[in-house]
C-alpha positions as CSV (number, residue, x, y, z in Angstrom):
1,M,-46.2,-22.7,-27.0
2,F,-50.0,-22.1,-25.0
3,F,-50.4,-19.2,-21.8
4,F,-52.8,-19.9,-19.4
5,L,-53.2,-16.8,-17.1
6,D,-55.1,-17.0,-13.8
7,K,-55.3,-14.3,-11.9
8,T,-56.7,-14.9,-8.8
9,D,-54.2,-13.8,-6.4
10,E,-51.3,-10.9,-7.0
11,R,-49.2,-13.1,-9.5
12,Q,-49.5,-14.7,-12.4
13,R,-49.5,-18.8,-13.0
14,I,-48.8,-19.8,-16.5
15,L,-49.5,-22.6,-18.1
16,I,-47.4,-23.6,-20.9
17,S,-46.7,-26.9,-23.0
18,C,-43.3,-27.3,-22.9
19,P,-42.4,-29.2,-25.7
20,Y,-38.5,-28.1,-25.6
21,Q,-35.9,-27.9,-22.8
22,S,-33.5,-24.6,-21.8
23,D,-31.6,-24.2,-18.5
24,S,-33.0,-24.2,-15.0
25,N,-33.7,-20.9,-14.7
26,K,-36.1,-20.7,-17.1
27,G,-38.5,-23.0,-15.1
28,Y,-39.3,-26.0,-18.7
29,K,-37.6,-29.2,-19.9
30,M,-37.8,-30.8,-23.0
31,G,-39.5,-33.7,-24.7
32,S,-42.0,-34.4,-22.4
33,G,-44.8,-32.5,-24.3
34,K,-47.0,-31.9,-20.9
35,W,-48.3,-29.1,-19.7
36,C,-46.2,-27.0,-16.1
37,L,-47.2,-25.2,-14.2
38,Q,-45.5,-21.6,-13.1
39,K,-45.5,-19.0,-11.3
40,R,-43.2,-15.9,-11.6
41,D,-43.8,-12.5,-9.7
42,S,-46.2,-9.3,-11.5
43,F,-43.3,-6.5,-12.2
44,R,-45.3,-4.3,-10.2
45,S,-44.2,-3.7,-7.0
46,D,-46.0,-2.1,-3.9
47,S,-43.2,0.0,-2.4
48,L,-42.6,3.4,-5.2
49,S,-39.0,2.5,-5.1
50,G,-39.6,-1.8,-5.7
51,N,-37.4,-2.3,-3.1
52,E,-38.9,-5.7,-1.2
53,N,-36.3,-5.4,1.4
54,V,-38.0,-6.0,5.5
55,P,-36.9,-3.1,7.2
56,E,-34.1,-4.5,8.9
57,T,-33.3,-4.7,12.7
58,G,-29.9,-5.2,14.6
59,C,-26.2,-3.8,15.4
60,L,-25.6,-1.1,12.4
61,S,-22.4,0.0,12.5
62,I,-20.8,3.4,10.5
63,I,-17.5,3.1,9.4
64,V,-16.3,6.6,8.5
65,L,-12.7,5.8,7.0
66,G,-11.7,9.3,6.4
67,A,-12.7,10.3,8.8
68,S,-9.9,13.4,9.9
69,G,-10.2,15.0,6.3
70,D,-12.5,17.7,4.1
71,L,-15.2,15.1,2.9
72,A,-15.9,13.6,6.0
73,K,-15.9,16.3,8.7
74,K,-18.1,18.6,5.4
75,K,-20.2,15.9,4.2
76,T,-20.3,13.5,5.6
77,F,-21.1,13.3,9.2
78,P,-23.9,16.0,9.0
79,A,-25.9,13.7,6.7
80,L,-25.4,11.1,9.3
81,F,-26.3,13.6,12.2
82,N,-29.8,15.0,10.0
83,L,-30.3,10.8,9.8
84,Y,-30.2,10.7,13.4
85,C,-32.5,13.5,14.4
86,Q,-35.4,12.7,11.6
87,G,-34.6,8.8,13.7
88,F,-32.7,6.8,11.1
89,L,-30.1,6.0,13.0
90,P,-31.2,5.0,16.5
91,P,-29.5,5.8,19.2
92,D,-30.0,1.7,20.3
93,E,-28.4,-0.1,17.1
94,V,-25.8,2.7,15.9
95,H,-22.4,2.4,16.3
96,I,-20.6,5.1,14.0
97,F,-16.7,4.5,13.9
98,G,-13.6,7.3,12.2
99,Y,-10.7,5.8,11.0
100,A,-7.7,7.7,9.6
101,R,-4.3,8.1,10.3
102,T,-4.0,11.0,11.7
103,K,-3.6,9.8,15.4
104,I,-6.0,11.9,17.7
105,S,-8.6,11.1,20.7
106,D,-12.3,10.2,20.6
107,D,-12.7,13.6,21.5
108,D,-10.3,15.3,19.6
109,L,-13.0,14.0,16.8
110,R,-15.9,14.5,18.1
111,N,-14.4,18.4,18.1
112,R,-13.1,19.0,15.0
113,I,-17.0,18.0,13.6
114,R,-18.6,19.1,16.1
115,G,-18.9,22.9,14.5
116,Y,-20.1,21.3,10.9
117,L,-23.5,19.8,13.2
118,V,-26.2,22.3,12.0
119,N,-30.2,21.2,11.7
120,D,-32.9,23.6,11.9
121,R,-35.3,20.3,12.2
122,S,-34.5,19.5,15.5
123,A,-35.8,20.9,18.5
124,S,-32.7,20.9,21.0
125,P,-29.4,21.1,18.8
126,S,-27.3,21.0,21.2
127,E,-28.7,18.1,22.8
128,D,-29.7,16.5,19.5
129,V,-25.4,17.0,18.8
130,S,-23.9,15.9,22.5
131,K,-26.2,12.4,22.1
132,F,-24.6,11.6,18.3
133,L,-21.7,12.5,19.3
134,Q,-21.1,10.2,21.8
135,L,-21.7,7.4,19.3
136,I,-18.9,8.0,17.2
137,Q,-16.0,6.0,18.2
138,Y,-12.0,6.5,16.6
139,V,-9.8,3.9,15.4
140,S,-5.9,5.5,14.1
141,G,-4.4,2.6,11.8
142,S,-2.9,2.6,8.7
143,Y,-5.2,2.0,4.8
144,D,-2.6,-1.0,3.8
145,G,-2.0,-2.8,7.6
146,A,-3.2,-5.3,9.1
147,E,-3.4,-3.5,12.3
148,G,-5.1,-1.2,12.0
149,F,-8.3,-3.2,10.5
150,Q,-7.4,-6.0,13.1
151,L,-8.0,-3.1,16.1
152,L,-11.3,-1.6,13.9
153,D,-13.1,-5.4,13.3
154,K,-12.1,-5.4,18.0
155,E,-13.9,-2.1,18.6
156,I,-16.8,-3.2,16.1
157,T,-17.7,-6.7,17.0
158,K,-17.7,-4.6,20.7
159,H,-20.1,-3.1,19.7
160,E,-22.1,-5.6,18.6
161,I,-21.9,-8.4,21.2
162,S,-23.3,-5.4,23.4
163,K,-26.3,-5.8,21.3
164,S,-26.1,-9.3,20.8
165,S,-29.8,-9.2,23.6
166,Q,-31.3,-7.2,21.0
167,E,-32.3,-10.3,18.0
168,G,-31.3,-9.0,14.3
169,S,-28.3,-8.5,12.4
170,S,-25.5,-7.5,12.3
171,R,-24.4,-4.7,9.7
172,R,-21.4,-3.6,8.5
173,L,-21.0,-0.5,6.4
174,F,-17.9,1.1,5.5
175,Y,-17.5,4.7,3.9
176,L,-14.6,5.5,2.2
177,A,-14.3,9.0,1.8
178,L,-10.9,8.6,0.6
179,P,-9.0,9.0,-2.4
180,P,-9.2,6.5,-5.3
181,S,-5.9,5.6,-5.2
182,V,-5.9,2.9,-1.5
183,Y,-9.9,1.8,-2.2
184,P,-7.8,-1.4,-3.8
185,S,-5.7,-1.8,0.1
186,V,-8.4,-0.2,2.0
187,C,-11.0,-2.7,0.5
188,R,-8.8,-5.8,0.6
189,M,-8.4,-5.4,4.9
190,I,-11.9,-4.3,5.3
191,R,-12.1,-8.4,2.7
192,K,-9.7,-9.5,5.5
193,Y,-10.4,-8.9,8.8
194,C,-13.6,-6.8,9.1
195,M,-16.4,-8.4,7.3
196,N,-20.3,-8.8,9.4
197,K,-19.5,-12.2,11.3
198,S,-23.3,-12.5,12.9
199,D,-25.1,-15.7,12.3
200,L,-28.2,-14.3,12.2
201,G,-27.8,-12.0,8.9
202,G,-27.0,-9.6,7.6
203,W,-24.4,-7.5,5.1
204,T,-21.3,-5.5,4.5
205,R,-21.5,-2.9,2.6
206,I,-19.2,0.3,0.5
207,V,-19.3,3.1,-0.2
208,V,-17.2,4.5,-2.8
209,E,-16.5,8.2,-3.9
210,K,-15.9,9.9,-7.3
211,P,-13.7,10.3,-9.1
212,F,-13.6,6.5,-10.0
213,G,-10.4,6.6,-11.5
214,K,-9.2,9.3,-14.9
215,D,-9.9,7.2,-17.9
216,L,-11.6,4.0,-18.9
217,D,-8.8,1.8,-18.5
218,S,-8.1,2.9,-14.6
219,A,-11.5,3.3,-13.4
220,E,-11.7,-0.6,-15.8
221,Q,-8.8,-1.7,-13.2
222,L,-9.9,-0.2,-10.0
223,S,-13.9,-1.9,-11.5
224,S,-11.7,-5.0,-10.6
225,Q,-9.8,-5.1,-8.3
226,I,-13.3,-4.2,-6.0
227,G,-14.9,-7.1,-7.8
228,E,-12.2,-9.1,-7.4
229,L,-13.4,-8.6,-3.7
230,F,-17.2,-7.6,-3.2
231,D,-20.2,-8.0,-4.9
232,E,-22.2,-5.4,-6.9
233,P,-24.9,-6.1,-4.3
234,Q,-22.3,-4.8,-1.5
235,I,-20.4,-1.7,-3.5
236,Y,-22.0,1.6,-4.0
237,R,-20.4,4.1,-5.9
238,I,-21.7,7.5,-5.0
239,D,-22.3,10.3,-7.2
240,H,-24.3,13.5,-5.1
241,Y,-25.9,14.8,-8.1
242,L,-28.4,11.4,-8.1
243,G,-29.3,12.5,-4.2
244,K,-30.7,16.0,-5.3
245,E,-34.5,16.5,-4.5
246,L,-35.0,18.0,-8.9
247,V,-32.6,15.3,-10.2
248,Q,-34.8,12.7,-8.0
249,N,-37.7,14.1,-9.2
250,L,-37.3,13.7,-13.1
251,L,-38.4,10.2,-13.2
252,V,-41.5,11.8,-12.1
253,L,-41.8,14.6,-14.2
254,R,-41.2,12.5,-17.3
255,F,-43.7,9.5,-16.8
256,A,-46.2,10.3,-14.5
257,N,-47.1,13.6,-16.8
258,R,-49.1,12.7,-19.6
259,F,-48.8,16.0,-21.3
260,F,-44.5,15.4,-21.5
261,L,-45.1,12.6,-22.9
262,P,-46.2,13.2,-26.4
263,L,-43.8,16.0,-26.2
264,W,-40.5,14.2,-25.2
265,N,-38.9,13.7,-28.2
266,R,-36.8,14.7,-31.6
267,D,-40.6,16.2,-33.5
268,N,-40.8,18.6,-30.9
269,I,-37.3,19.3,-28.8
270,D,-35.3,20.8,-30.7
271,N,-32.1,20.4,-28.0
272,V,-31.0,20.3,-24.0
273,Q,-28.6,22.5,-21.9
274,I,-27.5,20.4,-18.9
275,V,-25.5,23.7,-17.2
276,F,-23.1,23.7,-14.8
277,R,-21.6,27.1,-13.4
278,E,-19.7,28.7,-10.0
279,D,-18.3,31.6,-9.5
280,F,-15.4,31.1,-7.7
281,G,-12.0,29.2,-8.9
282,T,-10.4,26.2,-7.7
283,E,-9.4,28.1,-4.5
284,G,-6.1,26.1,-2.7
285,R,-7.8,22.5,-4.8
286,G,-5.8,23.9,-7.7
287,G,-2.9,20.3,-7.3
288,Y,-5.9,17.8,-6.6
289,F,-7.7,19.7,-10.1
290,D,-4.9,19.7,-11.7
291,E,-5.4,16.2,-12.0
292,Y,-9.0,15.6,-13.2
293,G,-10.5,19.4,-14.8
294,I,-13.9,20.4,-14.9
295,I,-14.1,17.4,-17.5
296,R,-13.7,14.4,-15.2
297,D,-14.7,16.7,-12.1
298,I,-18.1,17.5,-13.1
299,I,-19.2,16.7,-16.7
300,Q,-18.2,12.4,-17.0
301,N,-20.3,11.7,-13.5
302,H,-22.5,14.7,-12.6
303,L,-24.0,15.8,-16.0
304,L,-24.2,12.5,-17.6
305,Q,-26.0,11.3,-14.8
306,V,-28.2,13.9,-15.0
307,L,-28.7,13.2,-19.3
308,C,-29.3,9.7,-18.4
309,L,-32.4,10.2,-16.2
310,V,-33.6,13.6,-19.5
311,A,-33.2,10.9,-22.2
312,M,-33.8,7.6,-20.6
313,E,-37.0,5.2,-21.8
314,K,-39.9,4.4,-19.4
315,P,-38.3,1.8,-17.5
316,V,-40.5,-2.0,-16.2
317,S,-41.0,-0.7,-13.0
318,L,-39.0,1.3,-10.5
319,K,-36.7,-1.3,-9.2
320,P,-32.8,-0.1,-9.4
321,E,-31.9,-2.9,-11.6
322,H,-34.8,-1.8,-14.3
323,I,-33.7,2.4,-14.5
324,R,-30.1,1.3,-14.6
325,D,-30.7,-1.0,-16.9
326,E,-32.5,2.1,-19.6
327,K,-29.6,4.3,-18.9
328,V,-27.4,2.5,-19.3
329,K,-28.6,1.9,-22.7
330,V,-28.7,5.4,-23.4
331,L,-24.6,5.2,-22.6
332,Q,-24.7,2.7,-25.3
333,S,-26.6,5.0,-27.9
334,V,-23.9,8.0,-27.3
335,L,-21.9,8.4,-30.8
336,P,-18.3,9.2,-30.4
337,I,-18.2,12.7,-29.9
338,K,-16.8,15.5,-32.2
339,D,-13.3,17.9,-31.7
340,E,-15.0,20.2,-33.8
341,E,-18.2,19.9,-30.8
342,V,-16.3,20.4,-27.6
343,V,-15.1,23.9,-26.3
344,L,-12.2,24.0,-24.1
345,G,-11.7,27.3,-21.8
346,Q,-9.1,28.4,-19.0
347,Y,-9.5,31.1,-16.7
348,E,-7.1,34.1,-16.3
349,G,-5.3,33.4,-13.2
350,Y,-5.2,29.8,-12.5
351,R,-2.0,29.5,-13.5
352,D,-1.2,31.4,-10.5
353,D,-1.8,29.0,-8.1
354,P,1.3,27.4,-6.6
355,T,0.3,23.9,-7.3
356,V,-0.8,24.3,-10.3
357,P,2.4,23.8,-13.7
358,N,2.5,27.2,-14.7
359,H,1.2,25.3,-18.4
360,S,-1.2,23.5,-17.4
361,N,-3.5,22.5,-20.3
362,T,-6.2,21.2,-17.5
363,P,-9.9,23.5,-18.8
364,T,-11.7,24.5,-15.8
365,F,-13.8,25.3,-18.7
366,A,-15.9,23.1,-21.3
367,T,-19.0,22.9,-24.0
368,V,-19.5,18.9,-24.6
369,I,-22.4,19.0,-27.3
370,L,-23.2,15.1,-27.3
371,R,-25.5,13.2,-29.8
372,I,-28.1,10.0,-28.2
373,H,-27.8,7.8,-31.7
374,N,-31.3,6.4,-31.3
375,E,-35.8,6.6,-32.2
376,R,-36.1,9.1,-29.6
377,W,-33.1,10.8,-29.7
378,E,-31.4,11.6,-33.1
379,G,-30.7,14.6,-34.5
380,V,-31.3,15.9,-30.7
381,P,-28.1,18.2,-29.5
382,F,-27.4,17.3,-25.6
383,I,-25.0,20.7,-24.9
384,L,-22.6,20.2,-21.5
385,K,-21.6,22.7,-20.5
386,A,-19.5,23.5,-16.7
387,G,-17.5,25.5,-15.5
388,K,-15.5,27.4,-12.8
389,A,-14.4,31.0,-12.1
390,L,-17.8,33.1,-14.0
391,N,-20.2,35.3,-14.0
392,S,-23.0,32.9,-11.4
393,R,-23.4,30.0,-9.7
394,K,-26.1,27.5,-10.8
395,A,-27.5,24.2,-11.9
396,E,-29.9,23.4,-14.7
397,I,-30.9,21.8,-17.6
398,R,-33.3,23.6,-19.4
399,V,-34.9,21.8,-22.7
400,Q,-36.0,24.2,-25.3
401,F,-38.8,22.8,-27.9
402,K,-39.3,23.7,-31.1
403,D,-40.3,27.1,-32.8
404,V,-44.3,27.3,-33.3
405,P,-44.7,26.5,-37.5
406,G,-46.7,29.2,-38.8
407,D,-46.7,31.4,-36.1
408,I,-49.6,34.5,-36.9
409,F,-48.1,36.2,-34.1
410,K,-44.5,36.7,-35.1
411,C,-43.0,36.2,-32.0
412,Q,-40.5,34.2,-32.8
413,K,-37.8,36.4,-31.8
414,Q,-38.6,36.6,-28.0
415,G,-37.5,33.1,-27.3
416,R,-38.5,29.4,-27.5
417,N,-41.2,27.6,-24.9
418,E,-38.4,26.1,-22.6
419,F,-38.8,23.1,-19.6
420,V,-36.2,24.9,-17.0
421,I,-35.4,22.7,-14.1
422,R,-33.2,24.7,-11.4
423,L,-31.4,22.2,-9.4
424,Q,-29.1,24.8,-7.8
425,P,-29.6,27.2,-6.0
426,S,-33.4,28.6,-5.7
427,E,-34.9,24.8,-6.7
428,A,-37.6,25.1,-8.9
429,M,-38.7,24.0,-12.2
430,Y,-40.5,26.4,-14.2
431,M,-42.4,26.5,-18.0
432,K,-41.1,29.4,-20.1
433,L,-44.1,30.5,-22.8
434,T,-45.4,33.0,-24.7
435,V,-48.9,34.8,-23.3
436,K,-50.6,37.7,-24.8
437,Q,-49.0,40.8,-23.0
438,P,-51.7,42.7,-20.6
439,G,-53.9,45.7,-22.2
440,L,-55.6,46.8,-25.0
441,D,-52.9,45.8,-28.0
442,M,-52.6,42.4,-29.2
443,S,-49.1,42.0,-28.0
444,T,-47.2,38.9,-26.9
445,V,-44.9,38.4,-24.3
446,Q,-42.7,35.9,-22.5
447,S,-43.5,34.3,-18.9
448,E,-43.9,31.8,-17.1
449,L,-45.8,29.0,-15.3
450,D,-43.2,28.4,-12.1
451,L,-42.4,26.2,-9.3
452,S,-40.1,27.7,-7.2
453,Y,-39.9,25.2,-3.7
454,R,-39.4,27.3,-1.4
455,Q,-42.8,29.4,-2.3
456,R,-43.8,26.2,-2.3
457,Y,-43.9,24.4,0.0
458,Q,-42.6,26.7,3.2
459,G,-41.4,24.6,6.0
460,V,-40.4,21.5,3.9
461,T,-37.1,20.9,4.2
462,I,-35.2,19.4,1.5
463,P,-33.2,16.7,2.4
464,E,-29.0,17.5,0.7
465,A,-27.5,15.0,-1.1
466,Y,-26.0,12.3,1.2
467,E,-27.9,12.1,4.2
468,R,-30.4,11.0,0.8
469,L,-28.3,7.9,-0.7
470,I,-26.4,7.3,2.9
471,L,-29.8,6.4,4.1
472,D,-30.7,4.3,0.5
473,T,-27.2,2.2,1.3
474,I,-28.8,1.5,4.1
475,R,-31.7,0.2,2.7
476,G,-30.2,-1.3,0.2
477,D,-31.2,0.3,-2.1
478,Q,-28.9,1.0,-5.5
479,Q,-31.4,2.8,-7.8
480,H,-29.3,6.0,-7.2
481,F,-25.7,4.8,-7.2
482,V,-24.1,4.1,-10.7
483,R,-23.4,0.6,-11.9
484,R,-20.3,-1.0,-13.0
485,D,-21.3,-1.7,-16.7
486,E,-23.2,1.6,-16.1
487,L,-19.3,3.7,-15.2
488,K,-17.7,1.4,-18.1
489,A,-20.3,3.3,-21.4
490,A,-19.3,6.6,-19.6
491,W,-15.6,6.1,-19.5
492,E,-16.0,4.6,-23.5
493,I,-17.8,8.6,-24.3
494,F,-15.4,11.0,-22.7
495,T,-11.8,8.7,-22.2
496,P,-11.0,10.3,-26.4
497,L,-11.0,13.3,-26.2
498,L,-9.4,13.1,-22.1
499,H,-6.3,11.7,-23.8
500,R,-6.8,14.2,-26.7
501,I,-6.8,16.9,-23.8
502,D,-4.0,15.0,-22.2
503,N,-1.7,14.4,-25.0
504,G,-2.0,18.9,-25.6
505,E,-4.0,18.3,-28.7
506,M,-6.7,21.0,-27.4
507,K,-5.8,23.6,-26.6
508,P,-8.4,25.6,-23.4
509,I,-9.3,29.3,-24.5
510,P,-8.0,31.7,-21.7
511,Y,-11.4,34.0,-20.2
512,R,-11.7,36.2,-17.4
513,T,-12.8,36.2,-14.7
514,G,-16.2,36.3,-13.8
515,S,-17.4,36.1,-17.5
516,R,-19.5,34.0,-19.3
517,G,-16.5,31.9,-20.8
518,P,-15.1,31.6,-24.1
519,A,-17.6,33.3,-26.3
520,E,-16.9,30.6,-28.4
521,A,-19.0,28.7,-26.2
522,D,-22.0,30.4,-26.7
523,E,-21.3,30.3,-30.9
524,L,-20.8,26.5,-30.6
525,S,-24.0,26.6,-28.8
526,A,-25.9,28.9,-31.4
527,K,-24.6,26.7,-34.1
528,A,-26.6,23.0,-32.6
529,G,-29.9,25.3,-32.5
530,Y,-29.9,26.8,-28.9
531,V,-31.7,29.8,-29.9
532,Q,-31.3,32.7,-26.0
533,T,-34.0,34.5,-24.5
534,H,-33.3,38.1,-24.8
535,G,-34.9,40.5,-22.3
536,Y,-36.3,37.6,-20.2
537,I,-35.0,36.9,-17.1
538,W,-36.5,34.2,-14.4
539,I,-36.5,36.2,-10.7
540,P,-37.4,33.5,-8.5
541,P,-40.8,34.5,-6.5
542,T,-40.7,36.1,-3.0
543,L,-42.8,34.7,-0.3
């Protein structure tokens, strides 16, 4: 086989000698021995996202199912409002439908969500709120009955007909702010009664919230039920951590900065911690939380997604499928979790919640060490830690580097170099390093190179995760959503451990509210190689 590359245009022309045949997608024929000319798209893309979709116009219907629930009023509707205020939801194209079982009027729903609509970026917030609320219409119906969804489709179609004088596609976005138990029935109703019917094109997409199942079997069953009704490009499994500003910055940091490239491997990095801490307990959600626990609620999804971005190889491009391919490779390289590399905890007073069983074995705290069996990360522990009712509230990634060999300054006791990405609160990234203490003596001290967002980007409002992800859904960009094979690989990692916990084979250790969690967790981290810094505290700089 010979190749001739002609780079006269933006794509490559390839001249190929074709002595054999493959299937029709490959573009060559067998036996002729002739030259054939083939064209292929370049891997490069003009847009950073790699998404080549032309901006769509026409009618956009956003349907929030579970509109009367907490998630919808606290997250979904405020995100839509912020997108509206920034001009991403033009009122001459967009209409928003709320759907739930509760029998209320349009105005009742508007009044329920009004107090959650706050936008500091708006010049006239009260006027914007009023205009936005007028875009919202409410339809009541069950989640498994035809009547409600037929009525919903009728109202959506009525809105689409009213916009029919404008040329463009008809787009329907269904946001399932619902418990996963009703996903199958709701998806069947959408598929049967509410699909986009426009001759001008357009689409129907669905957004589903976590938890996507409770273990591998239930997740696969749920994926199969939804997959029978919708194609993968129509399904957006939302994990709001992937919409956070600093999480989205990870790929840029890793692959756009030369000095990270040679350091980001097992030769230089000793361990990686990905931490989620809350300083409050379940607070009225005890019954719900007890079904899932901290591993299903936080570690198996949010922290594991962050791990993928920290550990993945450079993708071929920034196209969503190329990025998600690399994330799946990371997950498939994770070794089975060892019981001795897990510490579980439950805060004292958790079972006092009347909705929590008296003998609950559900962990409210967990430290789990994951090990990735590949060339880059062999031997580097990834320490995933999450807990409730602790002494602080934060989420961060802490990359700890190895000790300096031949330490002539005798400063190892002060701590190692660390690169820390603070996801929340006070978004920041800082490099912890050893410098000379100012003065006449040659003594060392730990300090930092600091990029704190509130100081560096004054006046810039960081978008909420849900804003970004809903906008990505409208644009058809699946980069920050979980693909089916990715979801399966994630559950394969944690399901055996979760089953051992569910069966009572592993018990959580009690810990005091307001503490760091069980002391055994710190001991496990130290055993894995993490060296805690003493005497140094990062203080977010003031403006």
